[in-house]
XYZ file of C-alpha atoms in Angstrom:
719
model
C 1.934 19.883 -14.103
C 0.229 20.585 -16.780
C 0.610 23.239 -19.825
C -1.477 25.403 -18.030
C 0.206 25.391 -14.682
C 3.263 26.312 -16.996
C 1.979 28.821 -19.158
C 0.729 30.611 -15.953
C 4.199 30.336 -13.911
C 5.941 31.446 -17.442
C 4.232 34.317 -17.502
C 4.479 35.272 -13.438
C 8.445 34.433 -13.774
C 8.033 37.199 -16.381
C 5.930 39.636 -15.338
C 6.839 39.368 -11.665
C 9.890 38.881 -11.142
C 11.493 42.335 -12.562
C 8.997 44.249 -10.619
C 10.926 42.570 -7.630
C 13.655 42.467 -8.479
C 13.186 46.483 -8.984
C 11.091 46.816 -5.636
C 14.004 45.112 -3.954
C 16.869 47.342 -5.057
C 14.518 50.203 -4.598
C 13.853 49.051 -1.238
C 17.626 48.334 -0.319
C 18.779 51.125 -1.623
C 16.288 53.354 0.194
C 17.112 51.250 3.262
C 20.526 51.548 2.970
C 20.503 55.237 2.393
C 18.512 55.747 5.510
C 20.716 53.378 7.774
C 23.976 55.239 6.977
C 21.900 58.306 7.623
C 20.644 57.372 11.626
C 24.434 56.312 11.365
C 26.106 59.421 10.363
C 23.749 61.042 13.151
C 24.361 58.827 15.997
C 28.170 58.981 15.170
C 27.799 62.025 14.713
C 26.111 62.155 18.328
C 28.281 59.871 19.679
C 31.148 62.096 19.067
C 30.398 65.085 20.422
C 29.027 63.286 23.886
C 32.276 61.349 24.237
C 33.700 64.820 23.879
C 31.417 66.348 26.632
C 32.328 63.454 28.498
C 36.149 63.932 28.314
C 35.899 67.363 28.671
C 33.950 67.542 32.201
C 36.693 64.178 33.138
C 39.492 66.536 32.055
C 38.440 69.533 33.925
C 37.478 67.420 37.374
C 41.001 65.722 36.689
C 42.560 68.809 36.603
C 41.034 70.228 39.946
C 42.021 66.802 41.472
C 45.572 66.999 40.294
C 46.216 70.560 41.113
C 45.102 70.030 44.810
C 47.310 66.651 44.805
C 50.269 68.851 43.863
C 49.513 71.854 46.032
C 52.775 73.397 48.324
C 50.977 73.314 51.824
C 49.101 70.226 51.845
C 52.838 68.230 50.750
C 54.226 70.013 53.654
C 51.702 69.450 56.030
C 51.904 65.416 55.023
C 55.290 65.567 55.140
C 55.308 66.741 59.011
C 52.517 64.207 59.474
C 54.131 61.446 58.631
C 57.495 62.914 60.484
C 55.477 63.518 63.028
C 51.751 61.956 63.386
C 50.342 64.392 65.844
C 46.984 65.895 66.210
C 48.143 69.142 65.193
C 49.134 68.146 62.102
C 46.606 66.059 60.997
C 44.063 69.068 62.067
C 46.340 71.131 59.459
C 45.975 68.706 57.018
C 41.914 68.675 57.425
C 42.107 72.630 57.061
C 44.076 72.497 54.049
C 41.079 69.915 52.520
C 38.176 71.795 54.133
C 39.390 75.132 52.367
C 39.794 73.942 48.996
C 36.452 72.217 49.116
C 35.303 75.759 50.437
C 37.310 77.229 47.207
C 35.876 74.798 44.869
C 31.388 74.511 44.815
C 31.760 71.764 42.270
C 33.551 69.636 45.416
C 31.649 67.553 47.647
C 34.387 66.324 49.959
C 37.284 65.454 50.132
C 39.635 62.605 51.711
C 43.189 61.885 52.369
C 44.404 58.130 52.729
C 47.711 56.915 53.363
C 48.591 54.387 50.666
C 47.238 51.116 53.116
C 44.126 52.734 52.695
C 43.671 54.603 56.098
C 41.688 57.599 56.798
C 44.442 60.239 57.366
C 42.066 63.522 56.403
C 39.266 64.757 55.272
C 36.992 67.968 54.380
C 34.195 66.882 56.010
C 33.391 65.077 59.724
C 30.681 62.714 58.568
C 32.985 61.207 55.533
C 32.839 57.099 56.270
C 36.418 56.320 57.360
C 35.551 53.399 55.067
C 36.281 54.599 52.253
C 38.418 52.692 50.280
C 40.511 54.931 47.131
C 41.432 52.974 44.411
C 45.052 53.798 43.331
C 45.997 54.893 39.929
C 47.176 52.739 37.100
C 50.818 52.791 36.473
C 52.050 55.638 34.139
C 48.463 57.024 35.363
C 48.427 60.473 37.289
C 44.646 59.876 38.333
C 41.587 56.883 38.640
C 38.646 57.782 37.943
C 35.227 56.274 38.863
C 31.248 56.614 39.521
C 30.350 54.997 42.894
C 27.622 54.936 45.141
C 28.475 57.139 48.176
C 27.702 55.257 51.399
C 26.984 58.347 53.547
C 23.957 59.209 51.172
C 23.433 56.924 48.648
C 23.266 58.800 45.513
C 25.678 57.954 43.081
C 28.503 60.347 42.550
C 32.179 60.637 40.859
C 35.230 59.591 42.189
C 38.957 61.142 40.950
C 41.513 59.836 42.612
C 45.449 60.801 42.771
C 48.781 60.054 44.246
C 50.309 63.215 47.121
C 54.232 62.806 46.926
C 56.331 63.893 49.465
C 59.934 64.082 48.115
C 58.880 62.402 45.032
C 57.689 59.304 46.698
C 53.898 58.008 46.706
C 53.141 59.239 50.225
C 49.060 59.295 49.996
C 46.128 58.868 47.899
C 43.594 61.942 47.776
C 40.246 61.239 46.769
C 38.034 63.843 45.311
C 34.226 63.144 45.500
C 32.122 65.416 42.597
C 28.303 65.407 41.936
C 27.275 63.932 38.468
C 24.669 66.025 37.861
C 25.903 67.851 34.975
C 27.475 64.280 33.021
C 23.808 63.136 34.030
C 22.646 66.607 31.988
C 24.953 65.819 29.274
C 23.185 62.287 28.834
C 20.533 63.232 29.169
C 20.357 65.804 26.456
C 18.531 63.956 23.597
C 18.756 66.388 20.599
C 19.069 64.580 17.289
C 17.721 61.280 19.062
C 13.385 60.913 18.540
C 11.525 59.447 20.538
C 13.913 56.141 21.328
C 17.240 57.303 20.947
C 19.706 57.815 24.563
C 22.635 57.736 25.414
C 24.794 55.643 27.528
C 27.756 55.299 29.461
C 29.472 52.053 30.466
C 31.950 50.588 33.011
C 34.529 48.237 32.241
C 32.409 45.835 33.420
C 29.542 46.634 31.181
C 27.331 48.416 34.255
C 25.596 51.596 33.253
C 27.621 54.438 35.163
C 23.998 56.777 34.625
C 20.447 56.881 34.991
C 19.094 55.392 31.618
C 16.577 57.393 29.913
C 13.714 54.329 29.857
C 14.807 53.435 33.493
C 16.232 56.949 35.390
C 16.951 54.379 38.586
C 19.118 52.153 36.597
C 22.456 53.698 37.128
C 25.039 50.767 38.560
C 22.827 48.365 38.757
C 21.833 47.783 35.186
C 23.563 45.461 32.635
C 24.548 46.691 29.693
C 26.357 43.455 28.507
C 23.950 43.023 25.601
C 25.426 46.046 23.225
C 28.504 44.684 22.795
C 29.788 48.405 23.007
C 33.448 47.058 23.953
C 33.299 45.096 20.643
C 32.135 48.084 18.386
C 34.539 50.615 19.678
C 35.786 51.393 16.361
C 33.511 49.623 14.424
C 30.765 51.657 12.383
C 27.916 50.364 14.242
C 26.269 47.081 15.521
C 22.418 46.270 15.472
C 22.252 44.825 18.897
C 19.465 44.005 21.700
C 19.055 46.851 24.554
C 18.114 46.739 27.904
C 14.464 46.324 27.294
C 14.772 43.697 24.998
C 14.435 45.905 21.395
C 16.633 45.470 18.348
C 18.706 48.556 18.352
C 21.491 50.533 16.160
C 24.140 51.211 18.443
C 27.357 53.305 17.503
C 30.237 53.311 20.722
C 33.213 55.237 21.544
C 35.848 55.433 24.001
C 36.633 57.951 26.626
C 40.208 58.857 26.673
C 40.461 59.715 30.337
C 38.976 56.598 31.760
C 37.796 52.817 31.047
C 34.605 54.214 30.089
C 32.744 53.757 26.952
C 29.786 55.695 25.118
C 27.078 54.370 23.143
C 24.457 56.091 20.920
C 21.840 53.981 20.447
C 18.533 54.305 18.296
C 15.379 52.024 17.766
C 15.662 49.880 14.411
C 11.611 50.410 13.716
C 12.315 54.175 14.295
C 14.875 54.517 12.720
C 13.964 52.786 9.815
C 10.331 53.686 10.071
C 10.371 54.915 6.612
C 11.276 52.041 4.517
C 8.297 50.004 6.435
C 6.133 52.216 5.251
C 7.750 51.441 1.342
C 7.860 47.937 1.657
C 4.151 48.092 2.875
C 3.946 50.285 -0.468
C 5.727 48.222 -2.463
C 4.258 44.579 -1.096
C 1.149 45.962 -2.112
C 1.725 46.912 -5.695
C 3.429 43.523 -5.977
C 0.026 41.822 -5.224
C -1.834 43.858 -7.173
C 0.422 43.628 -10.093
C 0.400 39.645 -8.972
C -3.229 39.116 -8.904
C -3.337 41.431 -12.766
C -0.849 38.824 -14.168
C -2.707 35.908 -12.657
C -5.924 36.781 -14.117
C -4.514 38.195 -17.925
C -2.371 34.123 -17.487
C -5.952 32.456 -16.623
C -7.302 34.134 -19.392
C -4.849 34.148 -21.976
C -3.911 30.315 -20.658
C -7.733 29.627 -21.575
C -7.493 30.836 -25.000
C -4.790 29.091 -26.336
C -4.793 25.556 -23.965
C -8.433 24.941 -24.558
C -8.137 23.707 -27.997
C -4.955 21.464 -26.553
C -6.521 20.147 -23.720
C -9.744 18.999 -25.777
C -7.646 17.282 -28.168
C -5.450 15.490 -24.714
C -9.110 14.659 -23.487
C -9.992 13.296 -27.470
C -6.857 11.201 -27.294
C -7.267 10.259 -23.811
C -10.459 8.315 -24.909
C -8.729 7.026 -27.923
C -6.306 5.127 -26.044
C -9.108 4.114 -23.341
C -10.544 2.209 -26.439
C -13.117 5.110 -28.163
C -12.366 5.153 -30.793
C -15.432 6.317 -32.597
C -14.966 9.657 -31.037
C -13.910 13.410 -32.853
C -12.083 16.085 -32.130
C -14.412 18.598 -33.830
C -11.961 21.385 -33.861
C -12.659 24.184 -37.179
C -9.432 25.562 -36.832
C -7.467 27.100 -39.732
C -4.492 26.830 -38.022
C -1.525 24.390 -36.272
C -4.501 23.121 -33.603
C -6.960 22.070 -36.560
C -4.528 20.156 -38.619
C -3.678 18.589 -35.589
C -7.512 17.586 -34.857
C -7.354 16.444 -38.307
C -4.762 14.121 -38.041
C -6.205 13.037 -34.502
C -9.624 12.137 -36.115
C -7.721 10.416 -39.347
C -5.742 8.598 -36.683
C -8.698 7.279 -34.868
C -11.123 6.357 -37.919
C -7.610 4.092 -38.992
C -6.985 2.970 -35.867
C -10.884 1.962 -35.652
C -10.825 0.134 -38.894
C -7.432 -1.732 -37.512
C -9.400 -3.039 -34.690
C -12.258 -4.142 -36.480
C -9.724 -6.390 -38.254
C -7.541 -7.439 -35.440
C -11.197 -8.270 -33.531
C -12.284 -9.989 -35.781
C -9.811 -12.095 -36.524
C -9.483 -12.663 -32.779
C -12.974 -13.590 -32.669
C -12.616 -16.227 -35.353
C -9.382 -17.419 -33.749
C -11.084 -17.643 -30.615
C -14.017 -19.620 -32.230
C -11.703 -22.371 -33.718
C -9.873 -22.308 -30.484
C -13.062 -23.544 -28.582
C -14.243 -25.127 -30.842
C -11.055 -27.761 -30.820
C -11.894 -30.335 -28.065
C -8.219 -30.592 -27.251
C -7.239 -28.222 -24.459
C -4.257 -25.719 -25.902
C -2.322 -23.179 -23.828
C -0.257 -19.912 -24.999
C 2.596 -19.384 -22.728
C 5.097 -17.109 -22.389
C 9.300 -17.980 -21.871
C 8.594 -18.128 -18.098
C 5.578 -20.835 -18.940
C 3.307 -18.633 -17.609
C 0.015 -18.680 -19.280
C -1.269 -16.111 -21.568
C -4.123 -17.632 -23.578
C -6.123 -20.848 -22.943
C -9.643 -22.001 -24.796
C -12.355 -23.221 -23.464
C -11.836 -26.926 -23.552
C -8.886 -26.545 -20.877
C -12.153 -26.736 -18.152
C -12.860 -29.909 -18.833
C -9.183 -30.852 -17.835
C -8.836 -28.284 -14.726
C -12.186 -27.673 -13.994
C -11.305 -24.089 -13.898
C -12.324 -21.200 -16.270
C -9.919 -20.451 -18.767
C -10.248 -16.387 -17.928
C -9.004 -17.455 -14.656
C -5.617 -19.150 -15.772
C -4.127 -15.643 -16.789
C -0.937 -15.402 -15.687
C -0.711 -18.524 -13.705
C 2.137 -20.868 -14.615
C 1.510 -24.424 -15.940
C 4.099 -26.225 -13.260
C 1.937 -24.700 -10.637
C -1.757 -26.317 -12.259
C 0.096 -29.356 -13.575
C 1.831 -32.035 -11.716
C 3.201 -34.812 -13.989
C 4.098 -38.124 -14.027
C 5.052 -40.550 -16.111
C 4.766 -44.351 -14.873
C 4.542 -43.866 -10.800
C 7.411 -41.166 -10.880
C 7.289 -37.445 -11.010
C 7.565 -35.792 -14.237
C 9.264 -32.433 -15.757
C 8.065 -30.874 -18.539
C 10.518 -28.885 -20.584
C 8.282 -25.696 -21.796
C 11.498 -24.368 -23.436
C 11.731 -26.354 -26.776
C 13.305 -25.300 -29.857
C 10.774 -27.146 -32.085
C 7.652 -29.283 -31.512
C 7.943 -31.900 -28.389
C 5.649 -34.382 -27.850
C 5.106 -36.012 -24.350
C 3.043 -39.203 -24.196
C 1.678 -41.455 -21.505
C 1.755 -38.618 -19.374
C -0.816 -38.668 -16.203
C -1.501 -36.019 -13.504
C -4.988 -35.386 -11.039
C -7.400 -33.220 -11.528
C -9.347 -31.191 -8.570
C -11.923 -34.000 -8.767
C -9.324 -36.402 -7.597
C -9.638 -38.285 -10.931
C -6.063 -39.467 -12.880
C -5.878 -38.128 -16.134
C -4.245 -39.629 -18.627
C -2.697 -37.369 -21.526
C -0.674 -36.408 -24.544
C 1.044 -33.194 -24.426
C 2.766 -31.374 -27.605
C 4.663 -28.510 -26.948
C 5.819 -26.364 -30.055
C 7.969 -23.207 -29.504
C 6.715 -19.851 -31.797
C 9.774 -18.818 -33.344
C 10.756 -15.007 -34.654
C 9.902 -13.155 -31.589
C 10.632 -9.905 -31.110
C 9.017 -8.979 -28.140
C 9.026 -9.705 -24.560
C 5.709 -10.843 -22.961
C 4.676 -11.680 -26.395
C 3.879 -16.074 -26.596
C 6.741 -17.700 -26.476
C 5.239 -21.547 -27.152
C 1.263 -23.406 -27.885
C 0.761 -25.966 -25.450
C -1.397 -28.708 -26.629
C -3.363 -31.560 -24.222
C -4.359 -34.161 -25.899
C -6.930 -36.008 -22.966
C -6.577 -39.688 -23.660
C -8.784 -40.354 -20.359
C -11.600 -42.125 -22.104
C -9.939 -43.638 -24.701
C -7.583 -45.244 -22.129
C -10.393 -45.992 -19.581
C -12.231 -47.591 -22.392
C -9.237 -49.476 -23.311
C -9.202 -51.224 -19.958
C -12.455 -51.618 -19.820
C -12.243 -53.233 -22.941
C -9.503 -55.553 -21.799
C -11.506 -56.345 -18.575
C -14.662 -57.065 -20.576
C -12.985 -59.369 -23.060
C -11.281 -61.555 -19.624
C -14.888 -61.445 -18.144
C -16.666 -62.395 -20.837
C -14.265 -65.494 -21.441
C -15.041 -65.884 -18.117
C -18.653 -65.814 -18.033
C -18.974 -67.888 -20.891
C -16.965 -70.405 -19.718
C -18.914 -71.108 -16.566
C -22.019 -71.856 -17.987
C -20.402 -73.820 -20.361
C -18.328 -76.100 -18.281
C -21.803 -76.789 -15.940
C -23.402 -78.030 -19.391
C -20.552 -80.200 -19.895
C -20.646 -81.446 -16.603
C -24.145 -81.841 -16.618
C -24.157 -83.545 -20.059
C -21.071 -85.769 -18.884
C -22.913 -87.025 -15.937
C -26.472 -88.103 -17.953
C -23.595 -89.516 -20.757
C -22.015 -91.737 -17.741
C -25.902 -92.839 -16.230
C -26.965 -93.587 -19.435
C -24.334 -95.883 -19.905
C -24.723 -97.607 -16.432
C -28.507 -97.996 -17.179
C -28.726 -95.537 -14.086
C -31.835 -92.991 -14.483
C -31.479 -91.514 -11.007
C -31.064 -87.776 -11.032
C -30.722 -87.447 -14.649
C -33.900 -85.659 -15.266
C -32.446 -83.115 -12.710
C -29.200 -82.968 -14.420
C -30.538 -82.405 -17.593
C -32.676 -79.121 -16.479
C -29.315 -77.824 -14.826
C -27.567 -77.336 -18.005
C -30.888 -76.738 -19.829
C -30.261 -73.629 -17.597
C -27.061 -72.397 -17.900
C -27.415 -72.923 -21.323
C -30.680 -70.148 -20.489
C -27.843 -68.544 -18.884
C -25.788 -68.563 -21.385
C -28.111 -67.142 -23.963
C -28.994 -64.191 -22.005
C -25.275 -63.184 -21.367
C -25.476 -63.840 -25.643
C -28.370 -61.359 -26.209
C -26.943 -58.805 -23.553
C -24.259 -58.905 -25.981
C -26.941 -58.676 -29.045
C -28.568 -56.188 -27.272
C -25.323 -53.628 -26.659
C -24.912 -53.890 -30.716
C -28.850 -53.265 -31.400
C -28.146 -50.586 -29.073
C -25.067 -49.111 -30.709
C -26.719 -49.186 -34.311
C -29.655 -48.022 -33.567
C -31.207 -51.197 -34.271
C -32.842 -52.693 -30.967
C -37.091 -52.781 -31.844
C -38.941 -52.691 -29.111
C -42.562 -54.563 -28.901
C -44.843 -51.390 -27.796
C -47.860 -52.024 -25.688
C -49.798 -51.077 -22.410
C -48.087 -52.759 -19.683
C -49.301 -53.266 -16.080
C -46.086 -52.280 -14.291
C -46.955 -52.611 -10.598
C -48.501 -56.265 -11.104
C -45.076 -56.665 -12.972
C -42.780 -55.616 -10.290
C -45.028 -57.225 -7.545
C -44.207 -60.392 -9.826
C -40.214 -59.674 -10.167
C -39.797 -59.336 -6.194
C -41.935 -62.262 -5.481
C -39.421 -64.190 -7.987
C -36.476 -62.994 -6.523
C -37.843 -64.033 -2.977
C -35.778 -67.611 -2.703
C -33.154 -65.493 -3.839
C -32.412 -62.969 -1.653
C -33.743 -65.661 1.492
C -31.141 -67.890 0.134
C -28.385 -64.664 0.395
C -30.355 -64.292 4.174
C -31.691 -61.273 2.834
C -35.006 -59.026 4.050
C -36.686 -58.883 0.727
C -40.138 -55.883 0.913
C -42.334 -54.346 -1.929
C -44.438 -51.225 -0.986
C -46.810 -50.447 -3.530
C -50.412 -51.199 -4.956
C -50.679 -54.398 -6.610
C -52.114 -53.020 -9.939
C -53.163 -49.916 -12.175
C -49.583 -48.766 -12.622
C -50.128 -48.712 -16.592
C -47.213 -47.745 -18.647
C -46.657 -47.934 -22.698
C -43.281 -50.506 -22.924
C -41.918 -53.696 -23.938
C -42.605 -55.826 -20.980
C -39.499 -57.776 -21.571
C -37.240 -55.112 -21.469
C -38.707 -53.247 -18.403
C -38.966 -56.625 -16.561
C -35.148 -57.053 -17.644
C -34.408 -53.520 -16.287
C -36.323 -54.413 -13.117
C -34.580 -57.517 -12.591
C -31.241 -56.405 -13.565
C -31.802 -53.647 -10.336
C -32.742 -56.341 -7.705
C -30.083 -58.746 -8.934
C -27.462 -56.110 -7.674
C -29.236 -55.028 -4.835
C -29.199 -58.841 -3.729
C -25.578 -59.508 -4.999
C -23.944 -56.328 -3.002
C -25.686 -56.656 0.109
C -24.023 -58.614 3.068
C -26.427 -61.290 4.756
C -28.782 -59.862 7.132
C -29.362 -56.919 4.910
C -32.139 -55.236 3.128
C -33.608 -54.305 0.098
C -37.325 -52.240 -0.491
C -39.206 -52.305 -3.206
C -41.138 -49.253 -3.602
C -43.730 -48.433 -6.372
C -45.551 -44.906 -6.287
C -46.598 -41.669 -8.798
C -44.942 -38.958 -8.634
C -46.644 -36.123 -11.236
C -46.890 -37.453 -14.791
C -44.644 -40.236 -13.562
C -44.148 -43.886 -11.439
C -40.965 -44.337 -9.547
C -39.792 -47.469 -9.174
C -37.398 -47.618 -6.400
C -34.577 -50.476 -5.236
C -33.416 -49.079 -2.378
C -30.874 -51.684 -0.055
C -28.306 -51.755 2.522
C -25.651 -53.028 0.377
C -21.538 -51.846 0.287
C -22.631 -48.750 -1.517
C -21.032 -47.049 -4.499
C -17.986 -45.052 -3.960
C -17.803 -41.254 -5.697
C -14.902 -41.893 -7.790
C -17.045 -45.144 -9.218
C -20.788 -42.566 -9.814
C -20.092 -41.142 -13.045
C -18.864 -43.956 -14.930
C -21.420 -46.123 -13.007
C -23.540 -46.523 -16.723
C -21.041 -46.829 -18.708
C -20.034 -50.091 -21.105
C -18.043 -52.433 -19.468
C -17.501 -50.796 -16.046
C -17.808 -52.267 -12.503
C -17.270 -50.425 -9.609
C -16.351 -54.072 -7.609
C -15.401 -55.774 -10.418
C -12.729 -57.565 -12.174
C -11.892 -61.602 -11.686
C -9.897 -60.672 -8.415
C -13.381 -59.811 -6.488
C -14.894 -62.651 -7.137
C -18.047 -61.315 -7.492
C -19.327 -62.250 -11.823
C -20.790 -59.871 -14.293
C -19.907 -58.608 -17.537
C -20.691 -54.306 -16.300
C -23.395 -54.212 -19.035
C -26.657 -54.356 -17.453
C -26.687 -50.938 -15.719
C -25.401 -49.895 -19.092
C -28.212 -51.598 -20.928
C -31.040 -51.111 -18.109
C -30.228 -46.231 -18.982
C -30.590 -47.441 -22.248
C -34.325 -49.557 -21.902
C -34.957 -46.768 -19.585
C -34.765 -43.784 -21.993
C -36.176 -45.784 -25.035
C -39.594 -45.660 -22.605
C -39.217 -41.197 -22.129
C -38.300 -42.791 -18.882
C -34.747 -41.968 -16.332
C -32.519 -44.400 -14.085
C -31.253 -42.723 -11.590
C -29.021 -43.351 -8.751
C -28.281 -41.963 -5.265
C -25.257 -44.157 -3.164
C -22.776 -43.874 -0.038
C -19.922 -45.995 -0.014
C -20.634 -48.612 3.220
C -24.400 -47.792 3.651
C -25.990 -48.579 0.316
C -27.824 -47.538 -3.140
C -31.187 -46.537 -3.890
C -31.650 -46.824 -7.670
C -34.831 -45.225 -9.014
C -36.149 -45.603 -12.475
C -38.735 -43.206 -13.640
C -41.646 -44.237 -16.286
C -44.239 -41.586 -17.806
C -48.204 -42.488 -17.079
C -50.082 -44.377 -19.591
C -51.651 -41.632 -22.485
C -52.759 -42.281 -25.661
C -50.569 -39.124 -27.024
C -47.401 -41.496 -25.323
C -48.849 -44.774 -26.974
C -48.351 -42.697 -30.420
C -45.145 -41.326 -30.051
C -43.300 -44.356 -29.124
C -45.355 -46.869 -31.513
C -46.481 -44.722 -34.114
C -48.855 -46.044 -37.076
C -52.639 -47.437 -37.277
C -52.023 -50.536 -34.964
C -52.089 -48.344 -31.786
C -53.827 -50.014 -28.929
C -55.282 -49.529 -25.957
């Protein structure tokens, strides 16, 4: 939540909360006052209605009690009970009929014995099955409202005991009309539109018609009003038979188990508070909107400079140190803006200084041939220089966060080796090996130097320097191999010369001239081979020192290549190989040393014959490709493995070499051939697949006067 939102909320709390509190208190006070007034009115009405009902019942009860205690009725009943006869029964009926005639409010009277059998009635149509409810112990009468089986109307039944000689002898039931009671219930004076008086029996059944349901007598339940529970309480908020929320006040009727309740709908009773509530809500909303508008304006006024300063600080945090607050004020905001501008300027100078130092350090690191890593305490890489790409064929920018143990699987000798990067000072590990992503085994020396006085986690913990000793290791192996190979190569022709000369000496001592000339020629041939080997060694020395001198002239390379192929036919046939030439017979002129060029082609062809198995094929071709000639020596020999391709033109390197292979050679031929080709501004390349064969291609630029001048400058240039 930003400061503007907090400011708006604060103003809302200051402005709206007090008004809400006052409005709520006023609303509650007025509502309580109106509620109390309504309840007083309901309670007053309920008391009046209860008194009317009680008075009505008391009057009717007195009539019934008076009849039950009438002397002539008790005498006639005694006579009938003593001597049951129709005459005595008729006397009882006559007494009841006279009472009914005398009292207009009585509809019918009937007399039953204690078992409920009808003894007499004021009307012949009175159902004989009428069941009277005996008064409860201690009560003079029993009062109930029932439906008359004769006509179906709801009527008031009051039952009293009739005693003979102080013993209960019969039950007297008197039926009254309920018109007066209904009139009392339907007196809605002071109850407005939804007020109503209800009378319920002990089983919560409505005894009289309802205001909103005139046919509801004796079949509508008033249980939801909970009037039994409300008797004696001030009021209740209940649900009536219509499902409306009402306010109810209840009182019990003293002469019966009836309950009189007076109710009114809450909506009508509290209608004035609804209007008040709507007014208060409207006022609150208006004030709320007004406060929001004022708060927005005030927040904009006070937070605009803060927002601007926040944006400036964020841009500075994201690296834009040239940004300015540009806030010209004389208050605290202006001072803060000036401080931020000063901080940005100081940070810009500091970052510039740090960046300058970082660039100088990066230049130093990248110019170093050794691979350098900065690692944390868990051996995770923080920084690496460009030299690491030569070790693992991956750029330094992709190494950040990776672990040294995941990149390098160290070995020492033939055993796996674990480097401890958590050293105390400086520790050196020599003669370590690992296999890079190209499958090449590398030999290195590793130096781990601890950075002391660390203060924060995540900074460099140690510097790891890796010296790649693979080249020197390979060179040392090649030199060792060369010494053995050179000794072997020198010893072979010397041994042959010595043998042939000893044979000549033997022949001369025995005066046997046979084959002497042949022995001498063979000795001379081996001396020539020995001289060629020595010349190769001398050529290497001259090439390395830059003192090799070539005699440049215009050479018909076509004729030279064709002659070389012709000269090597005997060697090819001797190894059962097919040697062919494809190209012109002459006319392919280049600038070069004829001896050096012949040596290049001879070397390529000799290697092809040496490393092609009997039955194989060697094709030599000569063709023009743009401004160069291409001389191809293609064989179906044993080929060159992928691991040996990058070392093929190195000094002393032999792909299938070593004295243990049985093949001869010093590993200098291809090195000398490429150096000679480059001295002629040409190239020597190879394409090979192990087990399929090799294709060596020598390219030489076509002869031109300009080329002759560049390769042999001076006034003695010849065509």
